[in-house]
Coordinates of C-alpha atoms in Angstrom, one line a residue:
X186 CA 2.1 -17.5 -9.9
X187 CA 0.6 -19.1 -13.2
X188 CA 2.2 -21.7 -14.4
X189 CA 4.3 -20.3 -17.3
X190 CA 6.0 -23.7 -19.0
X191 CA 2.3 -25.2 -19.5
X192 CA 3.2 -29.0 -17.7
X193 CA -0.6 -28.6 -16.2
X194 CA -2.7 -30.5 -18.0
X195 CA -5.3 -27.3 -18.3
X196 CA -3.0 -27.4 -20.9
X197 CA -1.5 -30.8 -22.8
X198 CA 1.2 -31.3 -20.8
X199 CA 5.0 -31.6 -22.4
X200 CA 4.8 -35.1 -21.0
X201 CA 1.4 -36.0 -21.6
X202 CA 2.3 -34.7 -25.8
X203 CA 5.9 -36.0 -25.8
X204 CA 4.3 -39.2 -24.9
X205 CA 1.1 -40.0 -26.9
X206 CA 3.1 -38.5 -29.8
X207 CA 6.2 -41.1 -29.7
X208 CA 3.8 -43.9 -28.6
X209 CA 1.3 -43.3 -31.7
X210 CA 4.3 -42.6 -33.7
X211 CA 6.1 -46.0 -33.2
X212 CA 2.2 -47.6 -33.2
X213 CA 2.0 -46.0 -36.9
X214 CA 5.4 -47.1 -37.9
X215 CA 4.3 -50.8 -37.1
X216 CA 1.2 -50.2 -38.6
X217 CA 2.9 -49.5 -42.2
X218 CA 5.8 -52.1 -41.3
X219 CA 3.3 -54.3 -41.0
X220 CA 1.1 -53.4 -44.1
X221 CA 4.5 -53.3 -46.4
X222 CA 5.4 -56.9 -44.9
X223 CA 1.7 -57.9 -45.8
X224 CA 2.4 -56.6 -49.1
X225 CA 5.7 -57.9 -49.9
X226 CA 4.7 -61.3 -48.3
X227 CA 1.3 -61.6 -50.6
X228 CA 3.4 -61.2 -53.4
X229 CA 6.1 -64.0 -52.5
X230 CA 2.8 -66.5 -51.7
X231 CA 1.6 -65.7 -54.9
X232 CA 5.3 -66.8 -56.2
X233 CA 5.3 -70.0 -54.5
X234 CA 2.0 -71.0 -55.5
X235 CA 2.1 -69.9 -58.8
X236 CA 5.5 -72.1 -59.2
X237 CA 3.5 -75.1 -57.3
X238 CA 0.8 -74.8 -60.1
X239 CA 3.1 -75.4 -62.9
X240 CA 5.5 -77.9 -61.1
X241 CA 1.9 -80.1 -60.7
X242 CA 1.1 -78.8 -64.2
X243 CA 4.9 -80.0 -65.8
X244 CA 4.9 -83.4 -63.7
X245 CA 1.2 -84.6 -64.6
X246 CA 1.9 -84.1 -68.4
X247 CA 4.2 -86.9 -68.8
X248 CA 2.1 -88.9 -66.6
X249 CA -0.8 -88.3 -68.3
X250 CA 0.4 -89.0 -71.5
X251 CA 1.5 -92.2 -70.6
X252 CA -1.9 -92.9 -69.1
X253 CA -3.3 -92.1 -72.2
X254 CA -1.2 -94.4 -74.2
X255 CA -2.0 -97.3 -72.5
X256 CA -6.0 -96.9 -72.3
X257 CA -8.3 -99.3 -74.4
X258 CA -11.1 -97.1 -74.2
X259 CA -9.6 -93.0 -75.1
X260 CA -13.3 -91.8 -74.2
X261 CA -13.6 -92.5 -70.9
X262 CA -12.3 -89.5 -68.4
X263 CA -10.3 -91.1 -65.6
X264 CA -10.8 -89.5 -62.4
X265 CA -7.2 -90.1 -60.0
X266 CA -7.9 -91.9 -57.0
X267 CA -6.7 -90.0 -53.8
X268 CA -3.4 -92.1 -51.9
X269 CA -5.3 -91.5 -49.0
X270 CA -7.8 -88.9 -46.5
X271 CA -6.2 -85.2 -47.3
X272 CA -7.1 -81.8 -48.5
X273 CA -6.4 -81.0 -52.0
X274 CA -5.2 -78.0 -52.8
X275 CA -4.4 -77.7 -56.4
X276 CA -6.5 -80.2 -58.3
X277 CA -6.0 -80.6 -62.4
X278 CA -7.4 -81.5 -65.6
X279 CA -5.8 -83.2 -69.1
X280 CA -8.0 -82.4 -72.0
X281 CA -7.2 -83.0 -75.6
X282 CA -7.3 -80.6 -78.6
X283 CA -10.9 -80.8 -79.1
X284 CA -11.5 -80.2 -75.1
X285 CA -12.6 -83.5 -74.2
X286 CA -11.4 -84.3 -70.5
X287 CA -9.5 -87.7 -70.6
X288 CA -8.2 -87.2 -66.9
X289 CA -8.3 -85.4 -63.8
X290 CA -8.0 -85.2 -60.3
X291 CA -10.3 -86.5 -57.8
X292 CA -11.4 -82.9 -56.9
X293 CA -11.6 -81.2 -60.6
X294 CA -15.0 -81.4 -60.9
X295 CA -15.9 -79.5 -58.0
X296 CA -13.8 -76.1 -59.8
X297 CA -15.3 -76.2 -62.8
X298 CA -12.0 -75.8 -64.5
X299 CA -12.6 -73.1 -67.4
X300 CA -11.3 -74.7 -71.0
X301 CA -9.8 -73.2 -74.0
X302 CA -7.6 -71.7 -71.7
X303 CA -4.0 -69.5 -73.4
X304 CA -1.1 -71.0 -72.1
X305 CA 0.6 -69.6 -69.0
X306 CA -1.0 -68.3 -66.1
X307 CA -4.4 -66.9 -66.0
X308 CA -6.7 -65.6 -63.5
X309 CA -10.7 -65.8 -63.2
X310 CA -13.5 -65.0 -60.1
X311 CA -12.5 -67.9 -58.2
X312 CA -9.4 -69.8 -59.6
X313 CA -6.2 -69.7 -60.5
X314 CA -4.8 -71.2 -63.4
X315 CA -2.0 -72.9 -65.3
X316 CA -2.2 -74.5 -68.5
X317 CA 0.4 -76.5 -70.5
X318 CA 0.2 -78.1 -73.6
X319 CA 2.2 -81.5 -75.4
X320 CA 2.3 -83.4 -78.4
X321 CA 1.9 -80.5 -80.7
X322 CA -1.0 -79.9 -79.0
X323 CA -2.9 -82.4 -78.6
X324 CA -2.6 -82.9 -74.7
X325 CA -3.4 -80.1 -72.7
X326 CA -3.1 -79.8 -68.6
X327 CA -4.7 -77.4 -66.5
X328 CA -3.7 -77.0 -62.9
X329 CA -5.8 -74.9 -61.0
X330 CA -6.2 -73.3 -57.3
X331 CA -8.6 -72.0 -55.6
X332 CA -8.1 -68.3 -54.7
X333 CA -9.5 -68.1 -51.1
X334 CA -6.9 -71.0 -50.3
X335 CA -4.2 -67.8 -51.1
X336 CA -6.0 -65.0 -49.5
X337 CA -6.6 -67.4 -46.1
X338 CA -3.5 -68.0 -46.0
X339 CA -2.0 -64.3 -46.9
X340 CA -4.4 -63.7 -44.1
X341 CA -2.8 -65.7 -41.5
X342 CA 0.5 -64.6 -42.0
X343 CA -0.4 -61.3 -41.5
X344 CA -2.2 -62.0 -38.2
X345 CA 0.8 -63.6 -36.9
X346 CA 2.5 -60.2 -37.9
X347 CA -0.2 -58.1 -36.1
X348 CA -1.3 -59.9 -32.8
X349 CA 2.4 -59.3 -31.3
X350 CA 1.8 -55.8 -32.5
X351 CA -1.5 -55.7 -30.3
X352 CA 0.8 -57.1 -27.2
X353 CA 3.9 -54.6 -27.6
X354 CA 1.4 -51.9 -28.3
X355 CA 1.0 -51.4 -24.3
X356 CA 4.5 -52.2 -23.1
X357 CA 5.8 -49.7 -25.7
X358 CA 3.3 -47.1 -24.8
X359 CA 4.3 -47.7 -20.7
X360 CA 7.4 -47.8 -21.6
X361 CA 7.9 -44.6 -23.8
X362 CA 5.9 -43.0 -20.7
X363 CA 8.0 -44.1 -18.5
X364 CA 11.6 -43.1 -20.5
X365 CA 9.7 -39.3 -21.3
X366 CA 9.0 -39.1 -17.4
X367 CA 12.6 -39.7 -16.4
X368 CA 13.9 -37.4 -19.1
X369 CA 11.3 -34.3 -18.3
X370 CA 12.2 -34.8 -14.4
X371 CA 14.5 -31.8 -14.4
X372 CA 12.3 -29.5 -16.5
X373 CA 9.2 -30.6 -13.8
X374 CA 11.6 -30.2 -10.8
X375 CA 12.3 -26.4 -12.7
X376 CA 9.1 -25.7 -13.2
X377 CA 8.2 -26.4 -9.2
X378 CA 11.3 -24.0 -8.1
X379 CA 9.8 -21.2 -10.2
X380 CA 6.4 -21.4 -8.9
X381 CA 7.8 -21.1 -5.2
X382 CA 9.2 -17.7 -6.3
X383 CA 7.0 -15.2 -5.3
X384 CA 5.8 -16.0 -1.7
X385 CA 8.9 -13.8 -0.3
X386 CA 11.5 -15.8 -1.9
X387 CA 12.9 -14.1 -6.1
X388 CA 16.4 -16.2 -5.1
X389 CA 17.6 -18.0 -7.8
X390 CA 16.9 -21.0 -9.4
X391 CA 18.9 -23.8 -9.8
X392 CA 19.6 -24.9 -12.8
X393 CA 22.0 -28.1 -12.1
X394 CA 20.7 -31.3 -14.2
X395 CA 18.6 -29.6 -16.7
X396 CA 19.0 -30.2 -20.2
X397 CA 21.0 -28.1 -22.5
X398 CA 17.7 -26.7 -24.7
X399 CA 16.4 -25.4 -21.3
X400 CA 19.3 -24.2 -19.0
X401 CA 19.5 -21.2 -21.6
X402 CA 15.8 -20.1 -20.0
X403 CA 16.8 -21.1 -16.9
X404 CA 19.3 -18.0 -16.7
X405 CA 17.2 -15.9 -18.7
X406 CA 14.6 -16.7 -15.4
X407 CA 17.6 -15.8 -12.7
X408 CA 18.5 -12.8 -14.8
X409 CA 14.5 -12.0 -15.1
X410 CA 14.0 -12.7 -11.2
X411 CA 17.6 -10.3 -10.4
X412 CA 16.1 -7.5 -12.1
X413 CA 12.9 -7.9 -10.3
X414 CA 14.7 -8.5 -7.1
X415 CA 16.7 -5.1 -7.4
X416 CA 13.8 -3.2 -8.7
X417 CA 11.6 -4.6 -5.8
X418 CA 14.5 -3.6 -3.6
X419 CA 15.2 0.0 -5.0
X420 CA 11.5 0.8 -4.3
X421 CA 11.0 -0.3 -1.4
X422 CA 14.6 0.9 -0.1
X423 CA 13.4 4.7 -1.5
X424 CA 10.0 4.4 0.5
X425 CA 11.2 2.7 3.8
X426 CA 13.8 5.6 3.7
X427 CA 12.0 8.5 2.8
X428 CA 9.6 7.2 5.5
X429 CA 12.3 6.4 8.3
X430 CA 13.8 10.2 7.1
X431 CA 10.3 11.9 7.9
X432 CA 9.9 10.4 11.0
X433 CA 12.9 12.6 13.3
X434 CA 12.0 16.1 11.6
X435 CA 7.7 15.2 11.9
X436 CA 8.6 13.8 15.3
X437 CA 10.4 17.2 16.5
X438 CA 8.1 19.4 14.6
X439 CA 5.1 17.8 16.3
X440 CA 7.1 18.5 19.8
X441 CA 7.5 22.0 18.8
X442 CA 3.7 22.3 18.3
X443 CA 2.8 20.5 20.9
X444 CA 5.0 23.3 23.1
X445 CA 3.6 26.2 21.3
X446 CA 0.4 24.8 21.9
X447 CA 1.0 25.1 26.0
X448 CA 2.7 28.4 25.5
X449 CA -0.8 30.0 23.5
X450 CA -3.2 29.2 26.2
X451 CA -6.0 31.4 25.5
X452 CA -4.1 33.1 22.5
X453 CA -6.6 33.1 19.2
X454 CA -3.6 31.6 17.9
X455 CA -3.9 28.1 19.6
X456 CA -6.9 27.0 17.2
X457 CA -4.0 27.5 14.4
X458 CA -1.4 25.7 16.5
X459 CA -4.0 22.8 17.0
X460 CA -4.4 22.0 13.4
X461 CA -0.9 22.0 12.4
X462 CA -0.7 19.5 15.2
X463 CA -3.3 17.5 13.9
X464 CA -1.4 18.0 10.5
X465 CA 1.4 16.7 11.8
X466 CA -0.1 13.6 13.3
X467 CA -1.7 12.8 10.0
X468 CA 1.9 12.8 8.5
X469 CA 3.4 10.7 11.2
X470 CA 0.5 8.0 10.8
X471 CA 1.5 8.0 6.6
X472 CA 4.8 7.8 7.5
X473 CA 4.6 4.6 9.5
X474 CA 1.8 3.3 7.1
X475 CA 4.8 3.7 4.2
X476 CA 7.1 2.0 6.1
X477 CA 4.8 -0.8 6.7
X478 CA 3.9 -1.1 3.2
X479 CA 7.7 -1.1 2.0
X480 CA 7.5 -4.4 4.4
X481 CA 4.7 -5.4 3.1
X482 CA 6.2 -5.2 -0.6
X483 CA 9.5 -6.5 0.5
X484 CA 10.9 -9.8 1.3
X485 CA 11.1 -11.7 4.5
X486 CA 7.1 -12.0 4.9
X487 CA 7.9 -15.7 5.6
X488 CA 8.9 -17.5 8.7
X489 CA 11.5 -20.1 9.0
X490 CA 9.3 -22.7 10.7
X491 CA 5.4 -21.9 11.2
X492 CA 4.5 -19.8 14.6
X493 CA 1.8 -19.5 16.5
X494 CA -0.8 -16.5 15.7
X495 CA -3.1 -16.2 19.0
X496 CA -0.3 -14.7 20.7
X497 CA 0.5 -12.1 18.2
X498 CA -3.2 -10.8 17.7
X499 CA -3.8 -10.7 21.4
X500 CA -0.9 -8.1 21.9
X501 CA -2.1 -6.5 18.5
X502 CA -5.6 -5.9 20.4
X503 CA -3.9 -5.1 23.5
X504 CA -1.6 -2.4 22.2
X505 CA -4.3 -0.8 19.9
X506 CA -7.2 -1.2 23.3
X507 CA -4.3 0.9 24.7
X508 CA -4.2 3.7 21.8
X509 CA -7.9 4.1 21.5
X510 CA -9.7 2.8 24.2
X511 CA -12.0 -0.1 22.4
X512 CA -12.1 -3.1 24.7
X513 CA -15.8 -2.7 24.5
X514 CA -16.0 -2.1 20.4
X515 CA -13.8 -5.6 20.2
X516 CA -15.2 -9.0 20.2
X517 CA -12.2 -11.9 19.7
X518 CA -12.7 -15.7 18.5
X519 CA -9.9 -17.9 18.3
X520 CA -10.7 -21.4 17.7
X521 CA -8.8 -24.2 19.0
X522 CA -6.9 -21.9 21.5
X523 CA -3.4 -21.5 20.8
X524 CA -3.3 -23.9 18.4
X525 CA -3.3 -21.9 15.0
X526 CA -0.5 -21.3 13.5
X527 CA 1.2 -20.0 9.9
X528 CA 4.6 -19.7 8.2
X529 CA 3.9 -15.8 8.2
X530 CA 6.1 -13.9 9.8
X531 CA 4.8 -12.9 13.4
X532 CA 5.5 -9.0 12.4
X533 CA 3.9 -9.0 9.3
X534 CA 0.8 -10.9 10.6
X535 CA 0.9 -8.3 13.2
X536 CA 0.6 -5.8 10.5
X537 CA -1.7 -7.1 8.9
X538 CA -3.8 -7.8 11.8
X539 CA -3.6 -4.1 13.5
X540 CA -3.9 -2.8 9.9
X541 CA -7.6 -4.8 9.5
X542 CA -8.6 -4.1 12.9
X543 CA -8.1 -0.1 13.1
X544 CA -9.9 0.4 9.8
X545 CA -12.7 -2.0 11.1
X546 CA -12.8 0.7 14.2
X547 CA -12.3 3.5 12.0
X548 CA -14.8 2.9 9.4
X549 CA -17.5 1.1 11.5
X550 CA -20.8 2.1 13.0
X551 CA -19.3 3.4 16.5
X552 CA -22.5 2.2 18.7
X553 CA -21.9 -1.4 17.2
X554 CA -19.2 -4.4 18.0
X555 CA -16.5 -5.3 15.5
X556 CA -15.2 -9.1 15.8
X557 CA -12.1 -10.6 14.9
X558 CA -11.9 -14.1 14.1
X559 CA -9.2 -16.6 14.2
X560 CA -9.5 -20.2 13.2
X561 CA -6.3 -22.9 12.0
X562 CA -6.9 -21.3 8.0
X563 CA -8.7 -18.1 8.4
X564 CA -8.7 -14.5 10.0
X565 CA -11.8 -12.7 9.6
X566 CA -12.8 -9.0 10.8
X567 CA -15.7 -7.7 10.3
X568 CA -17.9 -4.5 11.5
X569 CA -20.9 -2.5 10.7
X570 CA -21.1 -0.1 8.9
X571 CA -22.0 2.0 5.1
X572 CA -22.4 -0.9 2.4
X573 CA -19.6 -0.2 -0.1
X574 CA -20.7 -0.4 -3.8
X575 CA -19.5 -3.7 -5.9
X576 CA -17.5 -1.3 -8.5
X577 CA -15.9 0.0 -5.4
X578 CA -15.0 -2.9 -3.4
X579 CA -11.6 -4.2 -5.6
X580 CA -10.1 -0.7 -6.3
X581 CA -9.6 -0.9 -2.0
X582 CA -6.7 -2.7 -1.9
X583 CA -5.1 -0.2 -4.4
X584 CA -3.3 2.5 -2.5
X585 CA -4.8 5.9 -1.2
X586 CA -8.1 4.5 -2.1
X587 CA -11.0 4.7 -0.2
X588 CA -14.2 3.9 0.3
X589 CA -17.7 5.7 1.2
X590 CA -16.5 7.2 4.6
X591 CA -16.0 10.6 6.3
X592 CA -13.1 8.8 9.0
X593 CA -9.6 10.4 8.7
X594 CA -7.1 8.5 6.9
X595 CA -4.6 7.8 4.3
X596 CA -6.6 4.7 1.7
X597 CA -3.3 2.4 2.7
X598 CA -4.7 0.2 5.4
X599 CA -6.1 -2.8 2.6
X600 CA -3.1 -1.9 0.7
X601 CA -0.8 -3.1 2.7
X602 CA -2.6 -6.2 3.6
X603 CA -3.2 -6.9 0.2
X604 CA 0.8 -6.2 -0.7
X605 CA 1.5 -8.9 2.4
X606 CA -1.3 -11.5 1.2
X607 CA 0.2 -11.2 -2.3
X608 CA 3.8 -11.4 -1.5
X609 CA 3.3 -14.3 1.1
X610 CA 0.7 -16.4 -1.9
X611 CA -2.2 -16.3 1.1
X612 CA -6.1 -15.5 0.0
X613 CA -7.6 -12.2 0.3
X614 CA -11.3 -12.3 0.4
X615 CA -13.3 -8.8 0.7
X616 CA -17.6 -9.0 1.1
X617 CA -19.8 -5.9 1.4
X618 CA -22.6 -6.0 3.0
X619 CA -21.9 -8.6 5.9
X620 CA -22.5 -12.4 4.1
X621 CA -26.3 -12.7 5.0
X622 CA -26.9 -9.2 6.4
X623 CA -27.8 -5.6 5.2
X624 CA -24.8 -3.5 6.1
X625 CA -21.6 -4.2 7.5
X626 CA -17.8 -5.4 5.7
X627 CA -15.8 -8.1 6.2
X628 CA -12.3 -8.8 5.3
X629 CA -11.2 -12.5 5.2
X630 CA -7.4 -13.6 5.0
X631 CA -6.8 -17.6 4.2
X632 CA -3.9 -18.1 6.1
X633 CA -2.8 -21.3 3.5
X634 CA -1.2 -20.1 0.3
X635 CA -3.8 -19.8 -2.1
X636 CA -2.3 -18.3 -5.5
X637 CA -4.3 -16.2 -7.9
X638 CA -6.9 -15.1 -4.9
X639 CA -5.8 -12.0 -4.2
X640 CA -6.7 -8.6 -6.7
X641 CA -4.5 -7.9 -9.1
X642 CA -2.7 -4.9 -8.1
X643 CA -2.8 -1.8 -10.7

């Protein structure tokens, strides 16, 4: 049975797409929280250090002036002394109308503070700026900072945003898995009970714990399956019947026959009695061959517990030696003595096996052995005989079909065997001429369910 609700992953799986999509979707969503937080928290440093620029800006100016005041010499440019070892961030400048410097800090020279500066804020390459002016004018303070101190430090405060990021990233992702696997157990647990239909079992399913989205397919599956079930049943109820119904009239006909036959000794008339016995016997070999394929096509083609096949296929061999005389034609391998075993039920296998086995003696070169093989996974028969054509070789496991011989028969031998290989999931493997040789067919059955091995039946 394929596997119709796609949780393989020859497919992306429910799981597998449920979970990358909520992991990358909550990855994304920190991603842009992350990126708006950047955003929002460039614009509040910018805030803060704007307003420390003209704080420094608004406390020098008095200072300065002052300074000023109190100088003998109003050329000279003072440079501040530092109070001590530090990094200075926002250094400044006090110019006077004309743009002479008359004081600044002891790091203004290395900015190259821009003059004739409006007053406000400004921005340039490398700087940011404040200027203020006093005394009508005549005093003018520039504060400045440097703009890589503001990105560095944007910077970092967004790294200590992302790097937890970068450690939830696989916890979230494990545990997203995790919370998806729990939640789809029901639906994989749904999917396994409908893949076990189809190997003699269309019971329902059970559809306790699934979710509410999928318990309205589970019934549509049950309904599905108890359609199937009674349509399997109706068709193989009409041929088992009509079978079981020819058997007493062919059974007594054939009697009849088989009387007249004694009463005509020497009568013209006996050659005409003859072939309406061989008729007969034709019809009475269909009839069983229906009923065994209304088995094959039914249910109960698996065993409770698995049973032992050697034993079976040596009363097969012994029952058809005693029908047609072919201990000599037979050659039987079992490997590992009693020892291989299968769920299939002993009658089916028996069916199988008799069915693989007569056409093998049937259909095979009469002068030469045919072998039967039995191993822990595998029967295999095999004979020589006409090789049948490629084109031909599939269409023999439909009914009534048959291949390039002259033998009597009915074309339902490989269909049965194919309807028990399908119905109980094992592998049905068909090779014309003999692997490695020039003539011959062999007909291999895997004994372990194998699904999707067996020809598709028209």
């Amino acid at each position: 049975m394929k596997r119709g609700l796609g949780l393989g992953f020859g497919r992306a799986s429910l799981r597998r797409r449920l979970g990358l999509g909520l992991a990358l979707g909550l990855t994304a969503l920190w991603l842009a929280a992350t990126t708006v937080a950047g955003l929002v928290l460039r614009s509040e440093v910018d805030e803060v250090f704007d307003s420390a620029l003209q704080e420094v800006a608004q406390r020098v100016l008095p200072l300065a002036y002052a300074e000023i005041l109190t100088r003998e010499d109003d050329r000279s440019i003072h440079h501040m002394p530092p109070v001590g070892p530090h990094r200075e961030y926002i250094s400044y400048v006090v110019r006077d109308a004309q743009g002479r410097e008359l004081l600044q800090s002891s790091d203004a020279d290395s900015l190259h503070i821009p003059k004739d500066l409006a007053v406000g804020f400004a921005t340039t390459d490398q700087l940011r700026t404040y200027t203020e002016t006093a005394v009508q004018g005549t005093i003018v303070v520039t504060t400045a900072e440097r703009l890589f101190h503001r990105q560095g430090a944007v910077r970092k405060a967004v790294m200590a945003l992302v790097w937890p990021l970068i450690a939830l990233v696989p916890i979230a992702i494990l545990g997203v898995w995790f919370a998806v696997r729990t939640s789809l157990r029901p639906l994989v647990s749904f999917r396994a009970a409908i893949e076990a239909r189809g190997r003699g079992n269309l019971s329902p399913v059970e559809t306790e714990g699934l979710p509410a989205e999928i318990a309205p397919v589970a019934a549509s599956v049950d309904a599905l399956i108890g359609r199937l079930r009674g349509a399997l049943e109706a068709e193989r109820g009409f041929t088992a019947n009509s079978a079981h119904e020819l058997r007493t009239p062919i059974a007594a006909a054939l009697a009849q026959t088989q009387r007249l036959i004694a009463e005509l000794a020497g009568d013209p008339r006996r050659d005409r009695a003859q072939a309406i016995e061989a008729a007969l016997k034709r019809l009475a070999r269909l009839s069983e061959k229906l009923m065994q394929l209304a088995k094959a096509e039914g249910g109960g083609l698996i065993a409770a517990h698995p049973q032992p096949l050697a034993p079976v296929l040596r009363l097969v061999i012994d029952e058809i030696d005693r029908q047609l005389e072919c201990a000599d034609r037979l050659e039987l391998a079992i490997e590992g003595g009693e020892a291989p075993s299968s769920d299939l039920d002993p009658d089916a296998f028996a069916i199988l096996a008799r069915n693989l086995i007569e056409n093998a003696l049937k259909h095979g070169d009469p002068e030469r052995p045919v072998w039967v093989r039995l191993a822990d996974d595998r029967l295999e028969v095999g004979n020589h005989g006409p090789v049948v054509p490629p084109e031909r070789l599939a269409a023999l496991t439909r009914p009534f079909e048959r291949g390039p011989t002259t033998a009597d028969g009915a074309g339902l031998g490989l269909a049965i065997v194919s309807a028990i290989c399908r119905g109980a999931g094992l592998g049905l493997d068909l090779a014309s001429p003999l692997p490695g040789g020039a003539d011959g067919f062999q007909v291999g059955v895997r004994l372990t369910p194998h699904a999707g091995a067996i020809p598709p039946r028209a």
